[in-house]
Amino acid sequence: VDSADAMHLYQELVPQLTSVEAVDRVARAYPDVSYDTLLSMYHSTVRQSVLRHHHRLKARAGELLVRFERDGESLAAMAQAEGFPAWIIARLVVAEKYKNTKENVSRLMRDVHLIEDERLREAVQQCAEVDEYSSPGGDLVKRLMGMQYEYYLQERLTALGIPFKNEEDLRREGSQKTPDVLLPIPIQVHGRVVNWIDSKAMFGDESGFRNCEEQLLGYVHRFGPGMVIFWLDFVDSLRDRE
């Protein structure tokens, strides 16, 4: 598929990816596109929505708490009505109810058994079950997937006889913010010098790139030019991004 056709397909798919159930339907209709790629595209739309609307919902946290406590609306139903991740809705309501610091709210969300209100505790647990994007379970899946692709990258470099240092090696040397692999002997890829490689277990679009651009520029300033691998494909506008 050429780049124009790929972009057309991307623009056709994204508006259809409105929920995990929609991802399942689209996967059946487009068997040539991997399920993981479609799910990553959906997660990108969720991330963009959160960035655009989080401040608006945070300002309405008091209203959300009233809807839960007085009107008996469930947090999961509220999230569906608002078109927002259930776990983030739960966090806003917990923060509003207990008026705690960010650190204490994070502690309550890490261990929901510490939430004294039984109905709220059960509602937060339900949100963790239904939210595959921002809940602890969703974060774990993304983290494990990222580790899987990092391991695969290191396997491929080893098989090709390309020496590298991984994040663990670099941290032992005192580095804090590091790419996934640093190449002591730079390589050339399509005529470009590559000193480091960063692995992204996601579909690469403009929004996702902007989200990690500052991190990547830090690597450029410290180690020189490098390469990012978006394992689940990417929009063509990122192909030669400096």
PDB file of C-alpha atoms in Angstrom:
ATOM      1  CA  VAL A   1       0.000   0.000   0.000  1.00  0.00           C
ATOM      2  CA  ASP A   2       1.497   3.382  -0.937  1.00  0.00           C
ATOM      3  CA  SER A   3       1.596   6.257   1.527  1.00  0.00           C
ATOM      4  CA  ALA A   4      -1.436   8.055   0.026  1.00  0.00           C
ATOM      5  CA  ASP A   5      -3.561   4.902   0.287  1.00  0.00           C
ATOM      6  CA  ALA A   6      -2.305   4.288   3.828  1.00  0.00           C
ATOM      7  CA  MET A   7      -3.265   7.813   4.906  1.00  0.00           C
ATOM      8  CA  HIS A   8      -6.689   7.433   3.311  1.00  0.00           C
ATOM      9  CA  LEU A   9      -7.191   4.162   5.191  1.00  0.00           C
ATOM     10  CA  TYR A  10      -6.099   5.790   8.470  1.00  0.00           C
ATOM     11  CA  GLN A  11      -8.536   8.681   7.973  1.00  0.00           C
ATOM     12  CA  GLU A  12     -11.282   6.179   7.170  1.00  0.00           C
ATOM     13  CA  LEU A  13     -10.654   3.991  10.224  1.00  0.00           C
ATOM     14  CA  VAL A  14     -10.120   6.480  13.044  1.00  0.00           C
ATOM     15  CA  PRO A  15     -13.675   7.951  13.132  1.00  0.00           C
ATOM     16  CA  GLN A  16     -15.038   4.415  13.486  1.00  0.00           C
ATOM     17  CA  LEU A  17     -12.916   3.596  16.554  1.00  0.00           C
ATOM     18  CA  THR A  18     -15.229   4.964  19.238  1.00  0.00           C
ATOM     19  CA  SER A  19     -14.997   2.114  21.769  1.00  0.00           C
ATOM     20  CA  VAL A  20     -13.325  -1.241  22.360  1.00  0.00           C
ATOM     21  CA  GLU A  21     -16.453  -2.878  20.928  1.00  0.00           C
ATOM     22  CA  ALA A  22     -16.080  -0.710  17.822  1.00  0.00           C
ATOM     23  CA  VAL A  23     -12.454  -1.842  17.527  1.00  0.00           C
ATOM     24  CA  ASP A  24     -13.721  -5.442  17.428  1.00  0.00           C
ATOM     25  CA  ARG A  25     -16.194  -4.572  14.638  1.00  0.00           C
ATOM     26  CA  VAL A  26     -13.592  -2.704  12.591  1.00  0.00           C
ATOM     27  CA  ALA A  27     -11.108  -5.576  13.019  1.00  0.00           C
ATOM     28  CA  ARG A  28     -13.627  -7.951  11.448  1.00  0.00           C
ATOM     29  CA  ALA A  29     -14.274  -5.530   8.581  1.00  0.00           C
ATOM     30  CA  TYR A  30     -10.556  -4.879   7.919  1.00  0.00           C
ATOM     31  CA  PRO A  31      -8.777  -8.218   8.453  1.00  0.00           C
ATOM     32  CA  ASP A  32      -5.583  -6.900   6.814  1.00  0.00           C
ATOM     33  CA  VAL A  33      -5.076  -4.374   9.650  1.00  0.00           C
ATOM     34  CA  SER A  34      -3.793  -5.928  12.862  1.00  0.00           C
ATOM     35  CA  TYR A  35      -6.008  -5.777  15.938  1.00  0.00           C
ATOM     36  CA  ASP A  36      -3.173  -4.286  18.021  1.00  0.00           C
ATOM     37  CA  THR A  37      -2.793  -1.463  15.490  1.00  0.00           C
ATOM     38  CA  LEU A  38      -6.512  -0.687  15.588  1.00  0.00           C
ATOM     39  CA  LEU A  39      -6.523  -0.768  19.395  1.00  0.00           C
ATOM     40  CA  SER A  40      -3.540   1.591  19.478  1.00  0.00           C
ATOM     41  CA  MET A  41      -5.335   3.978  17.085  1.00  0.00           C
ATOM     42  CA  TYR A  42      -8.340   3.915  19.428  1.00  0.00           C
ATOM     43  CA  HIS A  43      -6.130   4.603  22.445  1.00  0.00           C
ATOM     44  CA  SER A  44      -4.689   7.588  20.589  1.00  0.00           C
ATOM     45  CA  THR A  45      -8.175   9.066  20.100  1.00  0.00           C
ATOM     46  CA  VAL A  46      -8.883   8.529  23.814  1.00  0.00           C
ATOM     47  CA  ARG A  47      -5.608  10.222  24.774  1.00  0.00           C
ATOM     48  CA  GLN A  48      -6.407  13.223  22.587  1.00  0.00           C
ATOM     49  CA  SER A  49      -9.897  13.488  24.095  1.00  0.00           C
ATOM     50  CA  VAL A  50      -8.485  13.372  27.631  1.00  0.00           C
ATOM     51  CA  LEU A  51      -5.983  16.118  26.822  1.00  0.00           C
ATOM     52  CA  ARG A  52      -8.712  18.318  25.316  1.00  0.00           C
ATOM     53  CA  HIS A  53     -11.441  17.843  27.903  1.00  0.00           C
ATOM     54  CA  HIS A  54      -9.848  16.903  31.238  1.00  0.00           C
ATOM     55  CA  HIS A  55      -9.830  20.490  32.524  1.00  0.00           C
ATOM     56  CA  ARG A  56     -13.535  20.849  31.688  1.00  0.00           C
ATOM     57  CA  LEU A  57     -14.504  17.699  33.576  1.00  0.00           C
ATOM     58  CA  LYS A  58     -12.230  18.567  36.499  1.00  0.00           C
ATOM     59  CA  ALA A  59     -14.103  21.848  36.857  1.00  0.00           C
ATOM     60  CA  ARG A  60     -17.338  19.813  37.056  1.00  0.00           C
ATOM     61  CA  ALA A  61     -16.055  17.361  39.693  1.00  0.00           C
ATOM     62  CA  GLY A  62     -18.541  18.680  42.253  1.00  0.00           C
ATOM     63  CA  GLU A  63     -21.416  18.000  39.856  1.00  0.00           C
ATOM     64  CA  LEU A  64     -20.097  14.490  39.169  1.00  0.00           C
ATOM     65  CA  LEU A  65     -19.993  13.754  42.905  1.00  0.00           C
ATOM     66  CA  VAL A  66     -23.595  14.951  43.329  1.00  0.00           C
ATOM     67  CA  ARG A  67     -24.710  12.763  40.438  1.00  0.00           C
ATOM     68  CA  PHE A  68     -23.066   9.800  42.141  1.00  0.00           C
ATOM     69  CA  GLU A  69     -24.121  10.431  45.762  1.00  0.00           C
ATOM     70  CA  ARG A  70     -27.520  12.117  45.445  1.00  0.00           C
ATOM     71  CA  ASP A  71     -28.799  10.862  42.091  1.00  0.00           C
ATOM     72  CA  GLY A  72     -27.426   7.337  42.385  1.00  0.00           C
ATOM     73  CA  GLU A  73     -25.741   7.375  38.976  1.00  0.00           C
ATOM     74  CA  SER A  74     -22.926   4.861  38.612  1.00  0.00           C
ATOM     75  CA  LEU A  75     -19.447   6.121  37.776  1.00  0.00           C
ATOM     76  CA  ALA A  76     -19.199   3.724  34.827  1.00  0.00           C
ATOM     77  CA  ALA A  77     -22.492   4.976  33.364  1.00  0.00           C
ATOM     78  CA  MET A  78     -21.380   8.553  33.965  1.00  0.00           C
ATOM     79  CA  ALA A  79     -18.140   7.884  32.085  1.00  0.00           C
ATOM     80  CA  GLN A  80     -20.040   6.402  29.153  1.00  0.00           C
ATOM     81  CA  ALA A  81     -22.390   9.387  29.037  1.00  0.00           C
ATOM     82  CA  GLU A  82     -19.455  11.813  29.127  1.00  0.00           C
ATOM     83  CA  GLY A  83     -17.421   9.808  26.611  1.00  0.00           C
ATOM     84  CA  PHE A  84     -14.491   9.713  29.002  1.00  0.00           C
ATOM     85  CA  PRO A  85     -12.349   6.916  30.527  1.00  0.00           C
ATOM     86  CA  ALA A  86     -14.090   5.487  33.593  1.00  0.00           C
ATOM     87  CA  TRP A  87     -10.930   5.370  35.715  1.00  0.00           C
ATOM     88  CA  ILE A  88     -10.299   9.098  35.235  1.00  0.00           C
ATOM     89  CA  ILE A  89     -13.924   9.890  36.143  1.00  0.00           C
ATOM     90  CA  ALA A  90     -13.481   7.765  39.288  1.00  0.00           C
ATOM     91  CA  ARG A  91     -10.310   9.639  40.219  1.00  0.00           C
ATOM     92  CA  LEU A  92     -12.029  13.028  39.828  1.00  0.00           C
ATOM     93  CA  VAL A  93     -14.909  11.928  42.078  1.00  0.00           C
ATOM     94  CA  VAL A  94     -12.585  10.470  44.730  1.00  0.00           C
ATOM     95  CA  ALA A  95     -10.505  13.657  44.740  1.00  0.00           C
ATOM     96  CA  GLU A  96     -13.641  15.798  45.073  1.00  0.00           C
ATOM     97  CA  LYS A  97     -15.129  13.709  47.878  1.00  0.00           C
ATOM     98  CA  TYR A  98     -12.027  13.543  50.055  1.00  0.00           C
ATOM     99  CA  LYS A  99     -10.471  16.891  49.076  1.00  0.00           C
ATOM    100  CA  ASN A 100      -7.088  15.274  49.445  1.00  0.00           C
ATOM    101  CA  THR A 101      -3.684  16.121  48.039  1.00  0.00           C
ATOM    102  CA  LYS A 102      -2.689  14.578  44.725  1.00  0.00           C
ATOM    103  CA  GLU A 103      -0.420  12.131  46.574  1.00  0.00           C
ATOM    104  CA  ASN A 104      -3.210  10.927  48.870  1.00  0.00           C
ATOM    105  CA  VAL A 105      -5.649  10.549  45.969  1.00  0.00           C
ATOM    106  CA  SER A 106      -3.036   8.472  44.133  1.00  0.00           C
ATOM    107  CA  ARG A 107      -2.686   6.287  47.237  1.00  0.00           C
ATOM    108  CA  LEU A 108      -6.453   5.720  47.375  1.00  0.00           C
ATOM    109  CA  MET A 109      -6.552   4.853  43.683  1.00  0.00           C
ATOM    110  CA  ARG A 110      -3.626   2.445  44.034  1.00  0.00           C
ATOM    111  CA  ASP A 111      -5.327   0.653  46.928  1.00  0.00           C
ATOM    112  CA  VAL A 112      -9.083   1.142  46.617  1.00  0.00           C
ATOM    113  CA  HIS A 113      -9.649  -0.808  49.854  1.00  0.00           C
ATOM    114  CA  LEU A 114      -8.577   2.362  51.656  1.00  0.00           C
ATOM    115  CA  ILE A 115     -11.698   4.155  50.358  1.00  0.00           C
ATOM    116  CA  GLU A 116     -14.031   4.142  53.365  1.00  0.00           C
ATOM    117  CA  ASP A 117     -17.303   4.702  51.482  1.00  0.00           C
ATOM    118  CA  GLU A 118     -18.407   1.200  50.448  1.00  0.00           C
ATOM    119  CA  ARG A 119     -20.501   2.255  47.446  1.00  0.00           C
ATOM    120  CA  LEU A 120     -17.748   4.506  46.142  1.00  0.00           C
ATOM    121  CA  ARG A 121     -15.166   1.782  46.689  1.00  0.00           C
ATOM    122  CA  GLU A 122     -17.211  -0.708  44.669  1.00  0.00           C
ATOM    123  CA  ALA A 123     -17.839   1.885  41.945  1.00  0.00           C
ATOM    124  CA  VAL A 124     -14.108   2.584  41.627  1.00  0.00           C
ATOM    125  CA  GLN A 125     -13.427  -1.153  41.381  1.00  0.00           C
ATOM    126  CA  GLN A 126     -16.017  -1.403  38.612  1.00  0.00           C
ATOM    127  CA  CYS A 127     -14.302   1.436  36.739  1.00  0.00           C
ATOM    128  CA  ALA A 128     -11.005  -0.455  36.955  1.00  0.00           C
ATOM    129  CA  GLU A 129     -12.688  -3.456  35.350  1.00  0.00           C
ATOM    130  CA  VAL A 130     -14.350  -1.623  32.449  1.00  0.00           C
ATOM    131  CA  ASP A 131     -11.578   0.861  31.601  1.00  0.00           C
ATOM    132  CA  GLU A 132      -8.970  -0.836  29.410  1.00  0.00           C
ATOM    133  CA  TYR A 133      -7.102   2.410  28.729  1.00  0.00           C
ATOM    134  CA  SER A 134      -6.255   4.324  31.909  1.00  0.00           C
ATOM    135  CA  SER A 135      -6.885   1.823  34.730  1.00  0.00           C
ATOM    136  CA  PRO A 136      -4.001   0.057  36.529  1.00  0.00           C
ATOM    137  CA  GLY A 137      -4.768  -3.056  34.489  1.00  0.00           C
ATOM    138  CA  GLY A 138      -4.632  -1.097  31.239  1.00  0.00           C
ATOM    139  CA  ASP A 139      -1.346   0.521  32.279  1.00  0.00           C
ATOM    140  CA  LEU A 140       0.103  -2.907  33.076  1.00  0.00           C
ATOM    141  CA  VAL A 141      -0.863  -4.294  29.661  1.00  0.00           C
ATOM    142  CA  LYS A 142       0.751  -1.325  27.897  1.00  0.00           C
ATOM    143  CA  ARG A 143       3.885  -1.627  30.034  1.00  0.00           C
ATOM    144  CA  LEU A 144       4.232  -5.366  29.343  1.00  0.00           C
ATOM    145  CA  MET A 145       3.656  -4.819  25.628  1.00  0.00           C
ATOM    146  CA  GLY A 146       6.363  -2.154  25.627  1.00  0.00           C
ATOM    147  CA  MET A 147       8.781  -4.541  27.348  1.00  0.00           C
ATOM    148  CA  GLN A 148       7.964  -7.257  24.803  1.00  0.00           C
ATOM    149  CA  TYR A 149       8.875  -5.047  21.863  1.00  0.00           C
ATOM    150  CA  GLU A 150      12.025  -3.728  23.596  1.00  0.00           C
ATOM    151  CA  TYR A 151      13.141  -7.335  24.070  1.00  0.00           C
ATOM    152  CA  TYR A 152      12.390  -8.096  20.423  1.00  0.00           C
ATOM    153  CA  LEU A 153      14.454  -5.062  19.332  1.00  0.00           C
ATOM    154  CA  GLN A 154      17.420  -6.250  21.393  1.00  0.00           C
ATOM    155  CA  GLU A 155      17.076  -9.764  19.944  1.00  0.00           C
ATOM    156  CA  ARG A 156      17.165  -8.398  16.400  1.00  0.00           C
ATOM    157  CA  LEU A 157      20.223  -6.212  17.085  1.00  0.00           C
ATOM    158  CA  THR A 158      22.008  -9.178  18.649  1.00  0.00           C
ATOM    159  CA  ALA A 159      21.140 -11.392  15.666  1.00  0.00           C
ATOM    160  CA  LEU A 160      22.535  -8.727  13.306  1.00  0.00           C
ATOM    161  CA  GLY A 161      25.737  -8.421  15.329  1.00  0.00           C
ATOM    162  CA  ILE A 162      25.109  -4.767  16.185  1.00  0.00           C
ATOM    163  CA  PRO A 163      26.552  -3.862  19.622  1.00  0.00           C
ATOM    164  CA  PHE A 164      24.302  -1.834  21.925  1.00  0.00           C
ATOM    165  CA  LYS A 165      23.749  -0.728  25.493  1.00  0.00           C
ATOM    166  CA  ASN A 166      20.240  -1.111  26.922  1.00  0.00           C
ATOM    167  CA  GLU A 167      18.552   1.071  29.538  1.00  0.00           C
ATOM    168  CA  GLU A 168      19.869  -1.069  32.386  1.00  0.00           C
ATOM    169  CA  ASP A 169      23.457  -0.728  31.118  1.00  0.00           C
ATOM    170  CA  LEU A 170      23.080   3.046  30.788  1.00  0.00           C
ATOM    171  CA  ARG A 171      21.579   3.448  34.265  1.00  0.00           C
ATOM    172  CA  ARG A 172      24.487   1.524  35.772  1.00  0.00           C
ATOM    173  CA  GLU A 173      26.719   4.123  34.140  1.00  0.00           C
ATOM    174  CA  GLY A 174      24.743   6.894  35.831  1.00  0.00           C
ATOM    175  CA  SER A 175      22.393   7.949  33.026  1.00  0.00           C
ATOM    176  CA  GLN A 176      18.813   8.708  34.088  1.00  0.00           C
ATOM    177  CA  LYS A 177      16.772   9.482  30.968  1.00  0.00           C
ATOM    178  CA  THR A 178      17.837   7.052  28.294  1.00  0.00           C
ATOM    179  CA  PRO A 179      16.628   5.669  24.942  1.00  0.00           C
ATOM    180  CA  ASP A 180      15.847   1.972  24.810  1.00  0.00           C
ATOM    181  CA  VAL A 181      19.184   1.223  23.177  1.00  0.00           C
ATOM    182  CA  LEU A 182      22.329   3.295  22.619  1.00  0.00           C
ATOM    183  CA  LEU A 183      24.635   2.259  19.782  1.00  0.00           C
ATOM    184  CA  PRO A 184      28.333   2.707  20.703  1.00  0.00           C
ATOM    185  CA  ILE A 185      29.096   2.279  16.988  1.00  0.00           C
ATOM    186  CA  PRO A 186      26.529   4.297  14.994  1.00  0.00           C
ATOM    187  CA  ILE A 187      24.742   2.653  12.064  1.00  0.00           C
ATOM    188  CA  GLN A 188      23.184   4.038   8.907  1.00  0.00           C
ATOM    189  CA  VAL A 189      19.500   3.561   8.092  1.00  0.00           C
ATOM    190  CA  HIS A 190      18.311   4.860   4.706  1.00  0.00           C
ATOM    191  CA  GLY A 191      21.410   7.061   4.525  1.00  0.00           C
ATOM    192  CA  ARG A 192      20.900   8.596   7.979  1.00  0.00           C
ATOM    193  CA  VAL A 193      23.203   8.207  10.974  1.00  0.00           C
ATOM    194  CA  VAL A 194      21.552   6.460  13.933  1.00  0.00           C
ATOM    195  CA  ASN A 195      23.181   6.671  17.382  1.00  0.00           C
ATOM    196  CA  TRP A 196      20.223   5.378  19.394  1.00  0.00           C
ATOM    197  CA  ILE A 197      16.875   3.626  18.929  1.00  0.00           C
ATOM    198  CA  ASP A 198      13.693   4.112  20.907  1.00  0.00           C
ATOM    199  CA  SER A 199      10.959   1.488  20.761  1.00  0.00           C
ATOM    200  CA  LYS A 200       7.294   2.502  20.827  1.00  0.00           C
ATOM    201  CA  ALA A 201       4.703  -0.276  21.125  1.00  0.00           C
ATOM    202  CA  MET A 202       2.025   1.891  19.582  1.00  0.00           C
ATOM    203  CA  PHE A 203       0.652   3.315  16.343  1.00  0.00           C
ATOM    204  CA  GLY A 204       2.525   6.516  15.552  1.00  0.00           C
ATOM    205  CA  ASP A 205       0.398   9.547  14.719  1.00  0.00           C
ATOM    206  CA  GLU A 206       0.968  13.272  15.078  1.00  0.00           C
ATOM    207  CA  SER A 207      -0.604  13.388  18.544  1.00  0.00           C
ATOM    208  CA  GLY A 208       1.474  10.494  19.834  1.00  0.00           C
ATOM    209  CA  PHE A 209       4.642  12.024  18.403  1.00  0.00           C
ATOM    210  CA  ARG A 210       3.949  15.378  20.058  1.00  0.00           C
ATOM    211  CA  ASN A 211       3.453  13.525  23.341  1.00  0.00           C
ATOM    212  CA  CYS A 212       6.987  12.100  23.214  1.00  0.00           C
ATOM    213  CA  GLU A 213       8.743  14.798  21.162  1.00  0.00           C
ATOM    214  CA  GLU A 214      10.378  16.510  24.165  1.00  0.00           C
ATOM    215  CA  GLN A 215      11.722  13.164  25.385  1.00  0.00           C
ATOM    216  CA  LEU A 216      13.159  12.363  21.946  1.00  0.00           C
ATOM    217  CA  LEU A 217      14.744  15.799  21.541  1.00  0.00           C
ATOM    218  CA  GLY A 218      16.512  15.198  24.865  1.00  0.00           C
ATOM    219  CA  TYR A 219      18.113  12.097  23.351  1.00  0.00           C
ATOM    220  CA  VAL A 220      19.109  14.050  20.229  1.00  0.00           C
ATOM    221  CA  HIS A 221      20.779  16.787  22.282  1.00  0.00           C
ATOM    222  CA  ARG A 222      22.671  14.249  24.381  1.00  0.00           C
ATOM    223  CA  PHE A 223      23.499  11.442  21.944  1.00  0.00           C
ATOM    224  CA  GLY A 224      22.991  12.883  18.448  1.00  0.00           C
ATOM    225  CA  PRO A 225      20.482  11.745  15.813  1.00  0.00           C
ATOM    226  CA  GLY A 226      18.589   8.501  16.383  1.00  0.00           C
ATOM    227  CA  MET A 227      15.596   6.499  15.277  1.00  0.00           C
ATOM    228  CA  VAL A 228      12.132   5.740  16.667  1.00  0.00           C
ATOM    229  CA  ILE A 229      10.393   2.477  15.820  1.00  0.00           C
ATOM    230  CA  PHE A 230       6.591   2.577  15.942  1.00  0.00           C
ATOM    231  CA  TRP A 231       5.931  -1.162  15.928  1.00  0.00           C
ATOM    232  CA  LEU A 232       2.235  -0.833  15.102  1.00  0.00           C
ATOM    233  CA  ASP A 233       2.779   1.334  12.005  1.00  0.00           C
ATOM    234  CA  PHE A 234       2.659   5.120  11.689  1.00  0.00           C
ATOM    235  CA  VAL A 235       1.291   7.962   9.604  1.00  0.00           C
ATOM    236  CA  ASP A 236       3.520   8.852   6.670  1.00  0.00           C
ATOM    237  CA  SER A 237       4.071  12.434   7.871  1.00  0.00           C
ATOM    238  CA  LEU A 238       6.372  11.041  10.595  1.00  0.00           C
ATOM    239  CA  ARG A 239       8.616   9.161   8.166  1.00  0.00           C
ATOM    240  CA  ASP A 240      11.370  11.750   7.831  1.00  0.00           C
ATOM    241  CA  ARG A 241      10.646  13.880  10.893  1.00  0.00           C
ATOM    242  CA  GLU A 242      13.770  15.652  12.139  1.00  0.00           C
TER     243      GLU A 242
END
